């Protein structure tokens, strides 16, 4: 696992957007797993800026979102609390992705069709050849997607019941907080682990404890994000606040600064001082 700590949330968001854009540019038919939530809003804003500046082309990207609420009224496209609406609003409406290639779990399916919709979602990912990179946030409960504590590491897309912690985290985001559903359809932990690469972003102090537990604590299904420790190609981007409770911060910084694969992502200042030092020799 690579852990990258940036001084500010804005820098962490920009770096995350750059990793995504570079991956798409390297392989245009990219299968991109996406996440919603406050943490992602500026990542998508950065990607929109990059698209408008001609730096990234989404025309052949196929996307799969992690999750969607179950029990919202009306249509996914028009219900402002839905994750489909979030994605259209923050990203899809502003870039050249073909909306037919964007997938969000169908939490709006009729009650007796939800299980079939979850299975169909897994099949769609499989038919597309699997997800190349899955973007992840982390909830206060330690969830990735909506995989609350006690989710099996082999779980697949399914309907889950949310925890009180998640209700408290997300209900303030609702037009009417009491309208937040208690259930959601989410990719499983196992589904996430199948992605070829994982990219988790966490920012701000409120995530510091859960980030430390997820990255440096024992692997446990009480904290779904600890599953990242089992993945062979996981990247975690943090701001200094979210990283503040990590024990081995200095080691991660040292590795990031010296790993050739991250050379292009070094903060400009550091790059410049290295160039200066070289010039002096
Ligand atoms: C969203 C998702 C969640 C969020 C997590 C963090 O699609 O799957 O796991 O990433 O709840 O949410 P924020 O960013 O609002 O703190």
Short mmCIF file of C-alpha atoms and ligand atoms in Angstrom, two decimals:
data_model
loop_
_atom_site.label_atom_id
_atom_site.label_comp_id
_atom_site.label_asym_id
_atom_site.label_seq_id
_atom_site.Cartn_x
_atom_site.Cartn_y
_atom_site.Cartn_z
CA UNK A 1 0.00 0.00 0.00
CA UNK A 2 1.22 3.50 -0.81
CA UNK A 3 0.21 6.22 1.62
CA UNK A 4 0.57 9.78 0.38
CA UNK A 5 0.09 12.67 2.78
CA UNK A 6 -0.41 16.14 1.33
CA UNK A 7 -0.30 19.27 3.49
CA UNK A 8 -3.86 20.40 2.72
CA UNK A 9 -7.17 18.90 1.65
CA UNK A 10 -7.05 20.91 -1.58
CA UNK A 11 -3.68 19.38 -2.50
CA UNK A 12 -4.88 15.87 -1.60
CA UNK A 13 -7.98 16.36 -3.79
CA UNK A 14 -5.92 17.67 -6.70
CA UNK A 15 -3.45 14.78 -6.45
CA UNK A 16 -6.34 12.29 -6.43
CA UNK A 17 -7.83 13.93 -9.52
CA UNK A 18 -4.44 13.80 -11.25
CA UNK A 19 -4.03 10.09 -10.50
CA UNK A 20 -7.47 9.46 -12.04
CA UNK A 21 -6.82 11.65 -15.09
CA UNK A 22 -3.42 10.08 -15.73
CA UNK A 23 -4.92 6.60 -15.50
CA UNK A 24 -7.64 7.49 -18.01
CA UNK A 25 -5.13 9.09 -20.37
CA UNK A 26 -2.96 5.98 -20.23
CA UNK A 27 -5.88 3.66 -21.06
CA UNK A 28 -8.87 5.41 -22.67
CA UNK A 29 -11.32 2.48 -22.29
CA UNK A 30 -10.88 2.84 -18.56
CA UNK A 31 -13.28 1.17 -16.16
CA UNK A 32 -13.47 3.61 -13.33
CA UNK A 33 -15.13 2.89 -10.00
CA UNK A 34 -16.50 6.07 -8.44
CA UNK A 35 -17.60 7.23 -5.01
CA UNK A 36 -19.82 10.03 -3.73
CA UNK A 37 -19.73 12.05 -0.50
CA UNK A 38 -18.31 15.38 0.62
CA UNK A 39 -14.72 14.19 0.21
CA UNK A 40 -15.20 13.66 -3.53
CA UNK A 41 -16.85 16.95 -4.45
CA UNK A 42 -13.59 18.82 -5.06
CA UNK A 43 -11.98 15.83 -6.75
CA UNK A 44 -14.76 15.98 -9.34
CA UNK A 45 -14.44 19.77 -9.55
CA UNK A 46 -10.74 19.31 -10.36
CA UNK A 47 -11.52 16.66 -12.98
CA UNK A 48 -14.05 18.99 -14.60
CA UNK A 49 -11.39 21.73 -14.70
CA UNK A 50 -8.91 19.31 -16.27
CA UNK A 51 -11.49 18.24 -18.84
CA UNK A 52 -12.27 21.86 -19.74
CA UNK A 53 -8.54 22.53 -20.12
CA UNK A 54 -8.29 19.58 -22.55
CA UNK A 55 -6.20 17.52 -20.15
CA UNK A 56 -8.48 14.48 -19.86
CA UNK A 57 -10.95 12.77 -22.16
CA UNK A 58 -13.82 10.77 -20.65
CA UNK A 59 -15.39 9.76 -23.96
CA UNK A 60 -14.52 6.09 -23.66
CA UNK A 61 -14.61 5.76 -19.87
CA UNK A 62 -17.04 3.28 -18.33
CA UNK A 63 -17.94 4.08 -14.73
CA UNK A 64 -19.39 2.09 -11.86
CA UNK A 65 -20.47 3.83 -8.69
CA UNK A 66 -20.15 2.17 -5.33
CA UNK A 67 -23.61 2.65 -3.94
CA UNK A 68 -27.08 4.14 -3.96
CA UNK A 69 -29.73 4.63 -1.30
CA UNK A 70 -32.71 2.28 -1.24
CA UNK A 71 -36.07 3.83 -0.45
CA UNK A 72 -35.78 7.25 -2.05
CA UNK A 73 -38.88 8.48 -3.84
CA UNK A 74 -39.31 9.29 -7.53
CA UNK A 75 -36.53 8.82 -10.07
CA UNK A 76 -32.81 8.51 -9.50
CA UNK A 77 -32.07 11.26 -12.06
CA UNK A 78 -34.33 13.85 -10.44
CA UNK A 79 -34.23 13.02 -6.73
CA UNK A 80 -31.65 15.46 -5.36
CA UNK A 81 -30.69 13.07 -2.55
CA UNK A 82 -29.75 10.22 -4.88
CA UNK A 83 -26.18 9.32 -5.69
CA UNK A 84 -27.09 9.29 -9.41
CA UNK A 85 -28.09 12.94 -9.03
CA UNK A 86 -24.83 13.64 -7.14
CA UNK A 87 -22.74 12.13 -9.94
CA UNK A 88 -24.60 13.95 -12.71
CA UNK A 89 -24.40 17.21 -10.78
CA UNK A 90 -20.73 17.06 -9.80
CA UNK A 91 -19.18 15.23 -12.76
CA UNK A 92 -21.14 13.60 -15.55
CA UNK A 93 -23.04 16.73 -16.68
CA UNK A 94 -19.78 18.63 -17.14
CA UNK A 95 -17.51 16.18 -18.97
CA UNK A 96 -17.73 14.21 -22.20
CA UNK A 97 -18.55 10.85 -20.60
CA UNK A 98 -21.32 8.97 -22.40
CA UNK A 99 -24.03 8.72 -19.72
CA UNK A 100 -25.01 5.30 -21.11
CA UNK A 101 -21.61 4.15 -19.89
CA UNK A 102 -22.19 5.38 -16.34
CA UNK A 103 -23.56 2.90 -13.84
CA UNK A 104 -24.98 3.43 -10.37
CA UNK A 105 -26.54 0.54 -8.43
CA UNK A 106 -30.30 0.52 -8.93
CA UNK A 107 -31.52 1.31 -5.45
CA UNK A 108 -34.69 2.61 -7.10
CA UNK A 109 -35.74 -0.86 -8.30
CA UNK A 110 -39.07 -2.17 -6.94
CA UNK A 111 -38.64 -3.90 -3.57
CA UNK A 112 -39.02 -7.40 -5.01
CA UNK A 113 -36.44 -6.69 -7.74
CA UNK A 114 -33.64 -5.30 -5.58
CA UNK A 115 -31.77 -8.58 -5.18
CA UNK A 116 -31.90 -9.19 -8.92
CA UNK A 117 -30.69 -5.62 -9.55
CA UNK A 118 -27.70 -6.21 -7.26
CA UNK A 119 -26.79 -9.41 -9.10
CA UNK A 120 -27.22 -7.64 -12.44
CA UNK A 121 -24.84 -4.90 -11.29
CA UNK A 122 -22.13 -7.46 -10.56
CA UNK A 123 -22.71 -8.97 -14.00
CA UNK A 124 -22.38 -5.59 -15.67
CA UNK A 125 -18.98 -5.07 -14.03
CA UNK A 126 -17.91 -8.55 -15.04
CA UNK A 127 -19.09 -8.05 -18.63
CA UNK A 128 -17.08 -4.82 -18.78
CA UNK A 129 -13.98 -6.82 -17.83
CA UNK A 130 -13.82 -5.65 -14.20
CA UNK A 131 -13.02 -2.31 -12.61
CA UNK A 132 -9.55 -0.92 -13.32
CA UNK A 133 -9.45 1.48 -10.41
CA UNK A 134 -11.96 1.97 -7.61
CA UNK A 135 -12.10 5.35 -5.94
CA UNK A 136 -13.05 5.12 -2.26
CA UNK A 137 -13.86 7.39 0.63
CA UNK A 138 -14.05 6.21 4.22
CA UNK A 139 -16.97 6.72 6.55
CA UNK A 140 -16.77 7.39 10.27
CA UNK A 141 -17.92 3.78 10.77
CA UNK A 142 -14.90 2.63 8.75
CA UNK A 143 -17.09 1.72 5.82
CA UNK A 144 -15.98 1.69 2.19
CA UNK A 145 -19.01 1.95 -0.03
CA UNK A 146 -21.76 1.28 2.47
CA UNK A 147 -20.06 -1.79 3.89
CA UNK A 148 -20.79 -1.21 7.52
CA UNK A 149 -19.00 -3.02 10.37
CA UNK A 150 -19.44 -6.80 10.18
CA UNK A 151 -19.61 -6.83 6.38
CA UNK A 152 -17.90 -9.93 5.08
CA UNK A 153 -14.70 -9.35 3.13
CA UNK A 154 -16.17 -11.61 0.47
CA UNK A 155 -19.45 -9.65 0.23
CA UNK A 156 -20.76 -8.65 -3.19
CA UNK A 157 -23.26 -5.99 -4.33
CA UNK A 158 -26.33 -6.26 -2.13
CA UNK A 159 -28.81 -4.31 -0.05
CA UNK A 160 -27.57 -3.39 3.42
CA UNK A 161 -28.98 -1.62 6.47
CA UNK A 162 -26.99 1.43 7.52
CA UNK A 163 -25.62 2.03 11.01
CA UNK A 164 -26.46 4.85 13.41
CA UNK A 165 -22.98 6.30 12.83
CA UNK A 166 -23.64 6.56 9.11
CA UNK A 167 -27.11 7.96 9.69
CA UNK A 168 -25.56 10.69 11.83
CA UNK A 169 -22.83 11.30 9.25
CA UNK A 170 -25.09 11.57 6.20
CA UNK A 171 -28.54 12.73 7.31
CA UNK A 172 -27.47 16.41 7.53
CA UNK A 173 -26.82 16.23 3.78
CA UNK A 174 -30.46 15.47 3.02
CA UNK A 175 -32.97 18.09 1.96
CA UNK A 176 -34.93 16.85 4.97
CA UNK A 177 -32.59 14.88 7.29
CA UNK A 178 -35.45 12.62 8.42
CA UNK A 179 -35.83 11.49 4.79
CA UNK A 180 -32.51 9.67 4.78
CA UNK A 181 -33.20 6.00 4.02
CA UNK A 182 -31.85 3.37 6.40
CA UNK A 183 -30.90 1.05 3.56
CA UNK A 184 -28.65 1.19 0.54
CA UNK A 185 -27.40 -0.98 -2.30
CA UNK A 186 -23.62 -1.17 -2.22
CA UNK A 187 -20.79 -3.00 -3.92
CA UNK A 188 -19.42 -5.50 -1.41
CA UNK A 189 -15.98 -5.46 0.15
CA UNK A 190 -15.19 -8.42 -2.09
CA UNK A 191 -16.38 -6.44 -5.13
CA UNK A 192 -14.06 -3.56 -4.19
CA UNK A 193 -11.13 -5.91 -3.62
CA UNK A 194 -11.60 -7.26 -7.17
CA UNK A 195 -10.72 -3.87 -8.67
CA UNK A 196 -7.21 -3.88 -10.13
CA UNK A 197 -6.31 -0.78 -8.15
CA UNK A 198 -7.83 0.97 -5.14
CA UNK A 199 -7.56 4.71 -4.54
CA UNK A 200 -8.83 5.92 -1.17
CA UNK A 201 -9.02 9.59 -0.28
CA UNK A 202 -9.67 10.87 3.24
CA UNK A 203 -9.44 14.45 4.44
CA UNK A 204 -10.00 16.47 7.62
CA UNK A 205 -9.54 15.80 11.33
CA UNK A 206 -12.80 13.95 11.82
CA UNK A 207 -11.32 11.04 9.81
CA UNK A 208 -7.99 10.86 11.69
CA UNK A 209 -8.93 8.09 14.14
CA UNK A 210 -10.68 5.86 11.65
CA UNK A 211 -7.88 6.35 9.09
CA UNK A 212 -5.26 5.25 11.65
CA UNK A 213 -7.33 2.21 12.59
CA UNK A 214 -7.94 1.31 8.95
CA UNK A 215 -4.33 1.61 7.79
CA UNK A 216 -2.28 0.62 10.81
CA UNK A 217 -4.69 -1.42 12.89
CA UNK A 218 -5.42 -5.13 12.66
CA UNK A 219 -7.45 -6.36 9.70
CA UNK A 220 -11.00 -6.83 10.88
CA UNK A 221 -14.45 -6.83 9.36
CA UNK A 222 -15.46 -4.42 12.13
CA UNK A 223 -13.67 -1.85 9.95
CA UNK A 224 -14.28 -2.60 6.27
CA UNK A 225 -11.52 -0.23 5.15
CA UNK A 226 -8.90 -2.51 6.76
CA UNK A 227 -9.54 -4.74 3.72
CA UNK A 228 -7.28 -2.34 1.77
CA UNK A 229 -4.36 -3.92 3.61
CA UNK A 230 -5.12 -7.13 1.70
CA UNK A 231 -5.02 -5.49 -1.73
CA UNK A 232 -1.80 -5.61 -3.73
CA UNK A 233 -2.28 -2.24 -5.42
CA UNK A 234 -3.87 0.20 -3.01
CA UNK A 235 -3.07 3.91 -2.85
CA UNK A 236 -4.26 6.10 0.01
CA UNK A 237 -4.19 9.89 -0.29
CA UNK A 238 -4.62 11.93 2.88
CA UNK A 239 -4.33 15.50 4.01
CA UNK A 240 -2.20 16.25 7.08
CA UNK A 241 -5.28 16.38 9.33
CA UNK A 242 -6.63 12.97 8.32
CA UNK A 243 -3.09 11.56 8.66
CA UNK A 244 -2.47 13.14 12.06
CA UNK A 245 -2.99 9.94 14.08
CA UNK A 246 -0.77 7.72 11.92
CA UNK A 247 2.26 6.29 13.68
CA UNK A 248 4.52 5.83 10.67
CA UNK A 249 3.89 9.07 8.80
CA UNK A 250 7.58 9.80 8.32
CA UNK A 251 8.15 6.43 6.69
CA UNK A 252 5.28 6.98 4.26
CA UNK A 253 6.61 10.44 3.38
CA UNK A 254 10.11 9.06 2.81
CA UNK A 255 8.82 6.31 0.54
CA UNK A 256 6.61 8.71 -1.41
CA UNK A 257 9.51 11.10 -1.95
CA UNK A 258 11.78 8.34 -3.22
CA UNK A 259 9.50 6.04 -5.19
CA UNK A 260 10.12 6.59 -8.93
CA UNK A 261 6.49 5.91 -9.75
CA UNK A 262 5.50 9.00 -7.76
CA UNK A 263 8.22 11.26 -9.18
CA UNK A 264 5.78 13.23 -11.35
CA UNK A 265 3.52 13.85 -8.36
CA UNK A 266 6.01 15.46 -6.03
CA UNK A 267 5.02 18.89 -4.79
CA UNK A 268 6.63 21.53 -7.04
CA UNK A 269 8.70 23.04 -4.22
CA UNK A 270 10.39 19.78 -3.42
CA UNK A 271 11.09 19.09 -7.08
CA UNK A 272 12.60 22.54 -7.50
CA UNK A 273 14.88 22.19 -4.48
CA UNK A 274 16.08 18.81 -5.75
CA UNK A 275 16.85 20.33 -9.15
CA UNK A 276 18.76 23.12 -7.39
CA UNK A 277 20.78 20.64 -5.35
CA UNK A 278 21.62 18.73 -8.53
CA UNK A 279 22.68 21.91 -10.32
CA UNK A 280 25.07 22.79 -7.48
CA UNK A 281 26.96 19.50 -7.82
C1 LIG B 1 -19.98 7.13 -1.03
C2 LIG B 1 -19.47 6.08 -0.18
C3 LIG B 1 -19.05 6.32 1.23
C4 LIG B 1 -18.33 7.63 1.47
C5 LIG B 1 -18.02 7.83 2.96
C6 LIG B 1 -17.36 9.16 3.24
O1 LIG B 1 -20.30 6.66 -2.31
O2 LIG B 1 -19.42 5.00 -0.63
O3 LIG B 1 -18.25 5.24 1.65
O4 LIG B 1 -17.16 7.66 0.72
O5 LIG B 1 -19.19 7.73 3.70
O6 LIG B 1 -18.27 10.18 3.03
P1 LIG B 1 -17.83 11.72 3.12
O7 LIG B 1 -16.91 11.94 1.99
O8 LIG B 1 -19.11 12.49 2.95
O9 LIG B 1 -17.19 11.90 4.44
#
